Short mmCIF file of C-alpha atoms in Angstrom, two decimals:
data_model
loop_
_atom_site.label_atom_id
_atom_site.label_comp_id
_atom_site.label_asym_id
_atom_site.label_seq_id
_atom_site.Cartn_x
_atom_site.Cartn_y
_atom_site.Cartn_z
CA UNK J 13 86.20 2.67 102.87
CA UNK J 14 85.30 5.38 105.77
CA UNK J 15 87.47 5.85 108.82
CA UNK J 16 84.73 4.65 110.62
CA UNK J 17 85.24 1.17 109.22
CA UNK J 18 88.19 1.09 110.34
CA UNK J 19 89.59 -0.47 114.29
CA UNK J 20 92.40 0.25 116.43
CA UNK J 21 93.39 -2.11 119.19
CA UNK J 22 95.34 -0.89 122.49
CA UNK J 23 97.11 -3.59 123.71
CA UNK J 24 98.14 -3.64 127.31
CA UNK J 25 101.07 -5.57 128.87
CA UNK J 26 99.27 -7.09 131.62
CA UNK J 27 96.28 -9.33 132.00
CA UNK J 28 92.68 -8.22 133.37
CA UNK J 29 92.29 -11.21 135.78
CA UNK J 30 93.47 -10.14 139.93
CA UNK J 31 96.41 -11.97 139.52
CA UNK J 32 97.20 -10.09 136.45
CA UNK J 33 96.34 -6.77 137.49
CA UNK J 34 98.38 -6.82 141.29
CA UNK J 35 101.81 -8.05 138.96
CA UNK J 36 101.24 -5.31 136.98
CA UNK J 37 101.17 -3.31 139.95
CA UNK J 38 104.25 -4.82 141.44
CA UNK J 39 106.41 -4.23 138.42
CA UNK J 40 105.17 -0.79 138.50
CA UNK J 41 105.74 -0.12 141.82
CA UNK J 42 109.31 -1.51 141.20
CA UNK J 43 110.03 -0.09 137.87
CA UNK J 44 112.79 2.68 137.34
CA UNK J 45 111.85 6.68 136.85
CA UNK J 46 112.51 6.19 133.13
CA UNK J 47 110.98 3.14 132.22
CA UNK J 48 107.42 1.57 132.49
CA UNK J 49 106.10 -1.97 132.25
CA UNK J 50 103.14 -0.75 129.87
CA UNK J 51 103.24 2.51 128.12
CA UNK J 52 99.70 2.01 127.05
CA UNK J 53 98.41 1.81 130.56
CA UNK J 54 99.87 5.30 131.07
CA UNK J 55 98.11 6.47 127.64
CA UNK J 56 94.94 5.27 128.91
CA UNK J 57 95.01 5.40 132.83
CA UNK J 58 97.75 7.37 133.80
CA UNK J 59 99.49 4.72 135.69
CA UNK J 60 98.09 2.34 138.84
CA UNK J 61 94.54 3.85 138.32
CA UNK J 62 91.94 0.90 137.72
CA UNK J 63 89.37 3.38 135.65
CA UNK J 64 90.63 5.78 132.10
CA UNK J 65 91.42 9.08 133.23
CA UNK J 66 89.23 11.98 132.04
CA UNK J 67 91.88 13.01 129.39
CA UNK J 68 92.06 9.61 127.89
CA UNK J 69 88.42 9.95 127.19
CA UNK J 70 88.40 12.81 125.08
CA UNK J 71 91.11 11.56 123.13
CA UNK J 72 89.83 8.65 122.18
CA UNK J 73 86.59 10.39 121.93
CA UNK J 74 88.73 12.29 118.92
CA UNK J 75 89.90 8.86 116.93
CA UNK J 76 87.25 8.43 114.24
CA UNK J 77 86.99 4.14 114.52
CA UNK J 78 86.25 2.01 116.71
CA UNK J 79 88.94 1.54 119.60
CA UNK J 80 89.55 -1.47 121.40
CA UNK J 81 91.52 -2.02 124.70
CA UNK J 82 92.41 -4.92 125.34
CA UNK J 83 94.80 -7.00 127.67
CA UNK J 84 96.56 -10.09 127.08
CA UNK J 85 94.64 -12.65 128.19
CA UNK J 86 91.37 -10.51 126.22
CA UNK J 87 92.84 -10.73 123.34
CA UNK J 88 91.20 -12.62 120.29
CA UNK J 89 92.90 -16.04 118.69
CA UNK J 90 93.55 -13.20 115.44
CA UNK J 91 95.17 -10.62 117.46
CA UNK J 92 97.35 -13.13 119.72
CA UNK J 93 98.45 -15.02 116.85
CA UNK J 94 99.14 -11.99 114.68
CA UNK J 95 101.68 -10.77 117.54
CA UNK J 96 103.47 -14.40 117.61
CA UNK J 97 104.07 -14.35 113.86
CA UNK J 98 105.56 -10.89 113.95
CA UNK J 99 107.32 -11.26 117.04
CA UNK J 100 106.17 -8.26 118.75
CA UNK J 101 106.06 -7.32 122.37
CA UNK J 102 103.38 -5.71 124.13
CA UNK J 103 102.24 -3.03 125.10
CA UNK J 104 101.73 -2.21 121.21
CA UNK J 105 99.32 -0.63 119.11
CA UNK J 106 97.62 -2.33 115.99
CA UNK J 107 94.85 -1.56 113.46
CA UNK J 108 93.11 -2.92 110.30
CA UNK J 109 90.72 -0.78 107.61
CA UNK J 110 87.65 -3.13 107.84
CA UNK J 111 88.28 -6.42 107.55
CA UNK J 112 91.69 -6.21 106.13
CA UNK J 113 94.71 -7.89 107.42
CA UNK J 114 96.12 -6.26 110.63
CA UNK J 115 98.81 -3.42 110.63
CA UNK J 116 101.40 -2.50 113.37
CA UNK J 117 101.27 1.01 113.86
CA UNK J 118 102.78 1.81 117.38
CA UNK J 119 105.70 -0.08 119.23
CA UNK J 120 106.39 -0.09 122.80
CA UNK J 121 109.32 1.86 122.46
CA UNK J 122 106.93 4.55 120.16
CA UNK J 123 104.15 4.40 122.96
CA UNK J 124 106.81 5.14 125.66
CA UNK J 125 107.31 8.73 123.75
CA UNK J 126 103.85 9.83 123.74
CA UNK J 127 102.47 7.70 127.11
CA UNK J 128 102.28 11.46 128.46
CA UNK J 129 101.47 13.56 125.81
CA UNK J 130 98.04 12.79 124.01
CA UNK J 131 98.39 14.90 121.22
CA UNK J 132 101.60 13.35 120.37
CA UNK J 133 99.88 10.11 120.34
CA UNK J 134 97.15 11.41 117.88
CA UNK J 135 99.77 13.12 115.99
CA UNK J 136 101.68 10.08 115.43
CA UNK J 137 98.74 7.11 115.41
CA UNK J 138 97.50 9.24 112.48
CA UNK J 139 100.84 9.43 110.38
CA UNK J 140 101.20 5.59 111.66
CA UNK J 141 97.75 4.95 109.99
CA UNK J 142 98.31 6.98 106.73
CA UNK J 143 101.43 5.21 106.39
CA UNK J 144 99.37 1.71 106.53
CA UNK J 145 96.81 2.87 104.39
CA UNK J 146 93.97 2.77 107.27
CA UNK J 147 91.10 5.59 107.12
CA UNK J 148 91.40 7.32 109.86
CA UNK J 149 90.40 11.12 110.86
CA UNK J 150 91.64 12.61 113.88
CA UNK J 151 89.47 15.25 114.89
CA UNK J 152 91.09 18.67 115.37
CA UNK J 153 89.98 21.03 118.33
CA UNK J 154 90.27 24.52 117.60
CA UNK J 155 91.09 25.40 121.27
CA UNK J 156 94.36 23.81 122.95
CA UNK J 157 93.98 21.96 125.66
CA UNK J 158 96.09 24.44 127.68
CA UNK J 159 93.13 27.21 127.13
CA UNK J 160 90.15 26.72 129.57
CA UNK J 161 86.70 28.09 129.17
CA UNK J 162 87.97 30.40 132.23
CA UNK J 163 90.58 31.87 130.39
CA UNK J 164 88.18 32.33 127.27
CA UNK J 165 85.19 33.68 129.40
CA UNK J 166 88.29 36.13 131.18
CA UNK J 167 89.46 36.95 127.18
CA UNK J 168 85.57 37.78 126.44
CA UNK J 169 85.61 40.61 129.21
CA UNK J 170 88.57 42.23 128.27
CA UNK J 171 88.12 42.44 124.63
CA UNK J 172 84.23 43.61 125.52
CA UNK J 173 85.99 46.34 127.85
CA UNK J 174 88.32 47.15 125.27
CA UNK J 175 85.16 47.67 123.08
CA UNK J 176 83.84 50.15 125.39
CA UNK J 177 87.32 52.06 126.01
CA UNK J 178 87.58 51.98 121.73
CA UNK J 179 83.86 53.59 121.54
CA UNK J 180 84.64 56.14 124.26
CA UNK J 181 87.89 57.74 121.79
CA UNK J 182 87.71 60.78 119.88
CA UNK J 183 89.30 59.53 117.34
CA UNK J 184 87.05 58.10 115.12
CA UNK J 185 89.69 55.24 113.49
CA UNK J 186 89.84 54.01 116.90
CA UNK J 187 86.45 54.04 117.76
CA UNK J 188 86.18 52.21 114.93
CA UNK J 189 87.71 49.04 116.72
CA UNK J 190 85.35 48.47 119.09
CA UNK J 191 82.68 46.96 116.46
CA UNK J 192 85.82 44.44 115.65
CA UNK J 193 86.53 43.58 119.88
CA UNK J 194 82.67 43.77 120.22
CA UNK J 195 82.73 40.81 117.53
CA UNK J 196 85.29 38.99 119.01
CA UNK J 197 83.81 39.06 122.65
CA UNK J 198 80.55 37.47 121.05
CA UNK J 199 82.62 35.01 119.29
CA UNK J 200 84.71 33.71 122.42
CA UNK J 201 81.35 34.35 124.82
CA UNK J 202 79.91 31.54 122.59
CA UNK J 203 83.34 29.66 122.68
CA UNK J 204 84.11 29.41 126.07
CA UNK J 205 80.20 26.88 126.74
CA UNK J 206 80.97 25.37 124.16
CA UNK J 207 84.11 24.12 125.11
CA UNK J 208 83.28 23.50 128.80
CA UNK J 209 80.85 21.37 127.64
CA UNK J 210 82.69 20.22 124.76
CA UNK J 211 85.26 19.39 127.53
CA UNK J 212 82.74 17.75 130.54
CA UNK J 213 83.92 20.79 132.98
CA UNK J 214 80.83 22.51 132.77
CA UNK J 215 80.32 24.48 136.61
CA UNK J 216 78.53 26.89 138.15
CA UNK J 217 81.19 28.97 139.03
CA UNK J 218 81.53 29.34 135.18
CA UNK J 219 78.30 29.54 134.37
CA UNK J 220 77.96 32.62 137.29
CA UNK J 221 81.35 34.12 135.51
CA UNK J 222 80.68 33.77 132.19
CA UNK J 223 76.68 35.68 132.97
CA UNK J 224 78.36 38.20 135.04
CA UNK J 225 80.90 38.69 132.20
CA UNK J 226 78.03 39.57 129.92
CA UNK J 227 76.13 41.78 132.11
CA UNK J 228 78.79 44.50 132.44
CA UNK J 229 79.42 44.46 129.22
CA UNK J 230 75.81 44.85 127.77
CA UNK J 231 75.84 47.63 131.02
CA UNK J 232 78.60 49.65 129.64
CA UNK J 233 78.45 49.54 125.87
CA UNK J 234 75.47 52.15 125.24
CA UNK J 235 76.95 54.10 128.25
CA UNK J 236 80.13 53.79 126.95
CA UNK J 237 79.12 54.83 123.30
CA UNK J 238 77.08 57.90 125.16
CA UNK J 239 80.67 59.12 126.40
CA UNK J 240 82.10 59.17 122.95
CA UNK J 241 79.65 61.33 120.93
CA UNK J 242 79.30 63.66 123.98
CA UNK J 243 83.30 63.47 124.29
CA UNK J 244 83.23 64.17 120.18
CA UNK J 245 81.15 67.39 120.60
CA UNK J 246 77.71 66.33 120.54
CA UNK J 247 75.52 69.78 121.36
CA UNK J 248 75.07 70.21 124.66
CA UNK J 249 71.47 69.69 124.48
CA UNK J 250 70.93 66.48 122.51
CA UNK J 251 73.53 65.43 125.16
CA UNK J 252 70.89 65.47 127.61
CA UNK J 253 68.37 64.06 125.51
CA UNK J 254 71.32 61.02 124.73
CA UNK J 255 71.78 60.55 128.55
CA UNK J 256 68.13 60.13 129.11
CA UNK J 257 67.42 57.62 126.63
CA UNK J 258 70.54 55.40 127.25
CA UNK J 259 69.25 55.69 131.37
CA UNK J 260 65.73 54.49 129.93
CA UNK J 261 67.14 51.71 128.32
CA UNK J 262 69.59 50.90 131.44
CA UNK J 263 66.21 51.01 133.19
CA UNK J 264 64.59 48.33 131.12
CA UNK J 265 67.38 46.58 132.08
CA UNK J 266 67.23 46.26 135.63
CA UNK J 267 63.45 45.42 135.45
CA UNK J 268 63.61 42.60 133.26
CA UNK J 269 66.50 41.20 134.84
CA UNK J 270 64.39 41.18 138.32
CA UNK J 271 61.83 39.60 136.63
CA UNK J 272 63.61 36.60 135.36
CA UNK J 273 65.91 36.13 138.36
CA UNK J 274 62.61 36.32 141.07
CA UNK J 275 61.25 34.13 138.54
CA UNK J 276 64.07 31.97 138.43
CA UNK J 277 64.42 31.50 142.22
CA UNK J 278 60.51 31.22 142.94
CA UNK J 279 60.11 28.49 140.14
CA UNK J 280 63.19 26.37 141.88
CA UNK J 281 61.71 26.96 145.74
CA UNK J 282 58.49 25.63 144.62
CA UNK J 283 59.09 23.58 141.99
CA UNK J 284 56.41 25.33 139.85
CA UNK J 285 55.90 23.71 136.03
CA UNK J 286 54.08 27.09 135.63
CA UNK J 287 56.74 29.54 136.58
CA UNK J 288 59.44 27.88 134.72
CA UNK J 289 57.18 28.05 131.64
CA UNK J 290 57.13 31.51 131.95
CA UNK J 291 60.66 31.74 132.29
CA UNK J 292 61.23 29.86 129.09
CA UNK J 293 58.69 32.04 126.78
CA UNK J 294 60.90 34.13 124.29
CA UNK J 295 60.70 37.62 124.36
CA UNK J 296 60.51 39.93 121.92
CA UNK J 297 64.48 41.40 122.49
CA UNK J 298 66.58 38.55 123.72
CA UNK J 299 70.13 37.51 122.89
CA UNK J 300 70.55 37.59 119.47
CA UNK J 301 68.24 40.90 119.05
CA UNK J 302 70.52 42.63 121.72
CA UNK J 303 73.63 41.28 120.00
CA UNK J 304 72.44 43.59 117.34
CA UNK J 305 71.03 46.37 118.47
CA UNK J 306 74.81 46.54 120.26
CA UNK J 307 76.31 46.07 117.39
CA UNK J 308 74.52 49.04 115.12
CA UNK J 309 75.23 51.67 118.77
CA UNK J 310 79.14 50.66 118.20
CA UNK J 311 79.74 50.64 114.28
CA UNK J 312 77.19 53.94 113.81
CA UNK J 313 77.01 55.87 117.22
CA UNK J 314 74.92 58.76 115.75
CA UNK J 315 72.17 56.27 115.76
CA UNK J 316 72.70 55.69 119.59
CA UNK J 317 69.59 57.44 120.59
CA UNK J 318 67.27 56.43 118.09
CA UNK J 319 68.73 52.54 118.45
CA UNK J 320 68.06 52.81 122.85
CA UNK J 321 64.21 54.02 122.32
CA UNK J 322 64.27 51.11 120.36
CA UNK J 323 65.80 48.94 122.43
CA UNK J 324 64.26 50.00 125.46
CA UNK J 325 60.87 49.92 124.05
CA UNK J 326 61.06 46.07 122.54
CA UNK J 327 62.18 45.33 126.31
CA UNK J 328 59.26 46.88 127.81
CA UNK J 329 57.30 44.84 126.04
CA UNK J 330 58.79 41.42 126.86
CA UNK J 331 58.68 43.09 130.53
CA UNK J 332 54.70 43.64 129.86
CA UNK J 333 53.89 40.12 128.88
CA UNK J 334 56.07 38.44 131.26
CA UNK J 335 54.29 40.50 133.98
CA UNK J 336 51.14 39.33 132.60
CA UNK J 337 52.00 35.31 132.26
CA UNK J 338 53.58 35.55 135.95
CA UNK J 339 50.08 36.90 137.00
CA UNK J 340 48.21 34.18 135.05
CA UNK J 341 50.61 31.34 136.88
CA UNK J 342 49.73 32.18 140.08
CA UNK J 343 46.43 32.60 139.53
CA UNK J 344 46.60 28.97 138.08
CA UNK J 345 48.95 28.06 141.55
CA UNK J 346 45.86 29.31 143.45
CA UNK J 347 49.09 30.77 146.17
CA UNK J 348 50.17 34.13 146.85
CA UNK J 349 53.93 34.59 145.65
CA UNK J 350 54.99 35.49 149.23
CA UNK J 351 58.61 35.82 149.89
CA UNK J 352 62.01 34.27 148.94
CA UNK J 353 63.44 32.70 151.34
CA UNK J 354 67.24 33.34 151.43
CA UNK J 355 69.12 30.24 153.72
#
């Protein structure tokens, strides 16, 4: 039998009907600091509220069965008569594998201890569960709640600068470290959208962070990998030749970045199916390429020069046949581009 067979019911000690729900509200109002009238309603809804709160959702989102809240007067003939023969009280928590006989797994006097600490509740509804011999998987986050996408998006800058500070040493064992913070700032780059949206806090201030985040990085690291075989003696004239093809690449840069932001703010002032199908075509260097090609300038910097002309050149060409789409769509708009409008 799966975990997904199996049911949990959340009990509350109050009844759903008006009645119910403003003596609830009175014996809450009345109740001392250190005691509640129903430790599940403070699980679930963190107190007088009528809806779950957000952080009640992803927990339960994290029990793998079915959950069922219910309040007394919801509760089936089974349920209500299962409580009278055991002489429990509510609020409690109960639970069956399938259609086996029910189990008591949390007491009011166990929900009080956890009623403000979710992943005490998991912690102990699980060993509750094992004990009773009910499948059930909690499923584990890899991030604590306590860690925001902020502070990951803030942790991928500063190991990315880090990078660039490592490649910039003479020494080589510690340019050697910047390929391993270079790795890490893609890892928690990729973390911290995942867990936003993992996590329903998806914004645009994060989204506007998280890209800035990643455009002074991919800014500095050939620059910064420049500095380091100049500062380890490179001769004086492949220096120059060094600095001009890291500037090309910075170049390439700059254009194709003003092509897919005009792009992006001409497509959403006129609403153009055209534009933003030009804005979705793939180019030939995108993320993962430039991932890469960054990768390769940090862990073998004698290659830096040969890697940019590269680089630059695979971005010139997504540059090329962008330019020519964005021609073809407003041919096909029959409308001059004009100007953006900035309100």
């Amino acid at each position: 039998m799966s975990a997904s067979d199996s049911t949990i019911y959340i009990l509350y000690n109050a009844n759903a009907s008006l009645l119910g729900k403003l003596n609830y509200a009175c014996r809450k109002i009345t109740a001392s600091t250190d005691s509640s009238p129903c430790a599940a309603c403070d699980l679930t809804h963190g107190g007088l509220k009528l809806d779950e709160s957000a952080a009640w959702k992803k927990t339960k989102a994290r029990i793998g069965a079915k959950v069922e809240q219910l309040h007394r007067d919801e509760s089936t003939s089974e349920v209500r008569d299962f409580i009278k023969a055991n002489s429990l009280k509510y609020p409690v928590v109960l639970g069956r594998a399938g259609t086996s006989p029910l189990k008591v797994l949390l007491k009011p006097e166990d929900l009080s201890t956890v009623s403000a600490d979710h992943s005490a509740f998991l912690a102990l509804l699980a060993r509750r569960a094992e004990e009773e011999k009910i499948p059930l998987v909690i499923e584990m986050r890899f991030v604590p709640e306590i860690i925001t996408p902020g502070h990951l998006t803030l942790a991928a800058l500063v190991t990315g600068l880090g990078a660039c500070l490592c490649s910039i040493a003479t020494d080589r064992h510690t340019s050697a470290w910047a390929v391993y913070l270079w790795l890490l700032n893609r890892v928690l780059d990729c973390l911290d959208g995942a867990v936003a949206r993992e996590r329903g806090t998806t914004s645009d201030a994060g989204g506007f962070l998280d890209l800035l985040s990643d455009f002074i990085i991919y800014s500095l690291v050939p620059i910064s990998v420049a500095c380091g075989e100049i500062r380890r003696g490179l001769p004086a004239d492949d220096c120059v030749s060094l600095l001009l093809s890291v500037s090309l690449l910075e170049a390439t840069f700059h254009i194709n970045n003003f092509i897919l932001f005009y792009l992006a703010a001409l497509s959403s002032q006129k609403g153009n199916d055209e534009l933003t199908a030009v804005t979705m075509k793939p180019a030939l260097v995108e993320g993962f390429e430039s991932g890469i090609f960054f990768t390769l300038m940090l862990a073998i910097p004698s290659l830096l020069q040969l890697l940019t002309l590269i680089m630059a050149a695979g971005v010139c060409i997504g540059i090329a046949s962008r330019t020519w789409l964005i021609l073809d769509a407003f041919a096909a708009m029959k409308t001059q581009p004009g100007h953006i409008r900035v309100d």
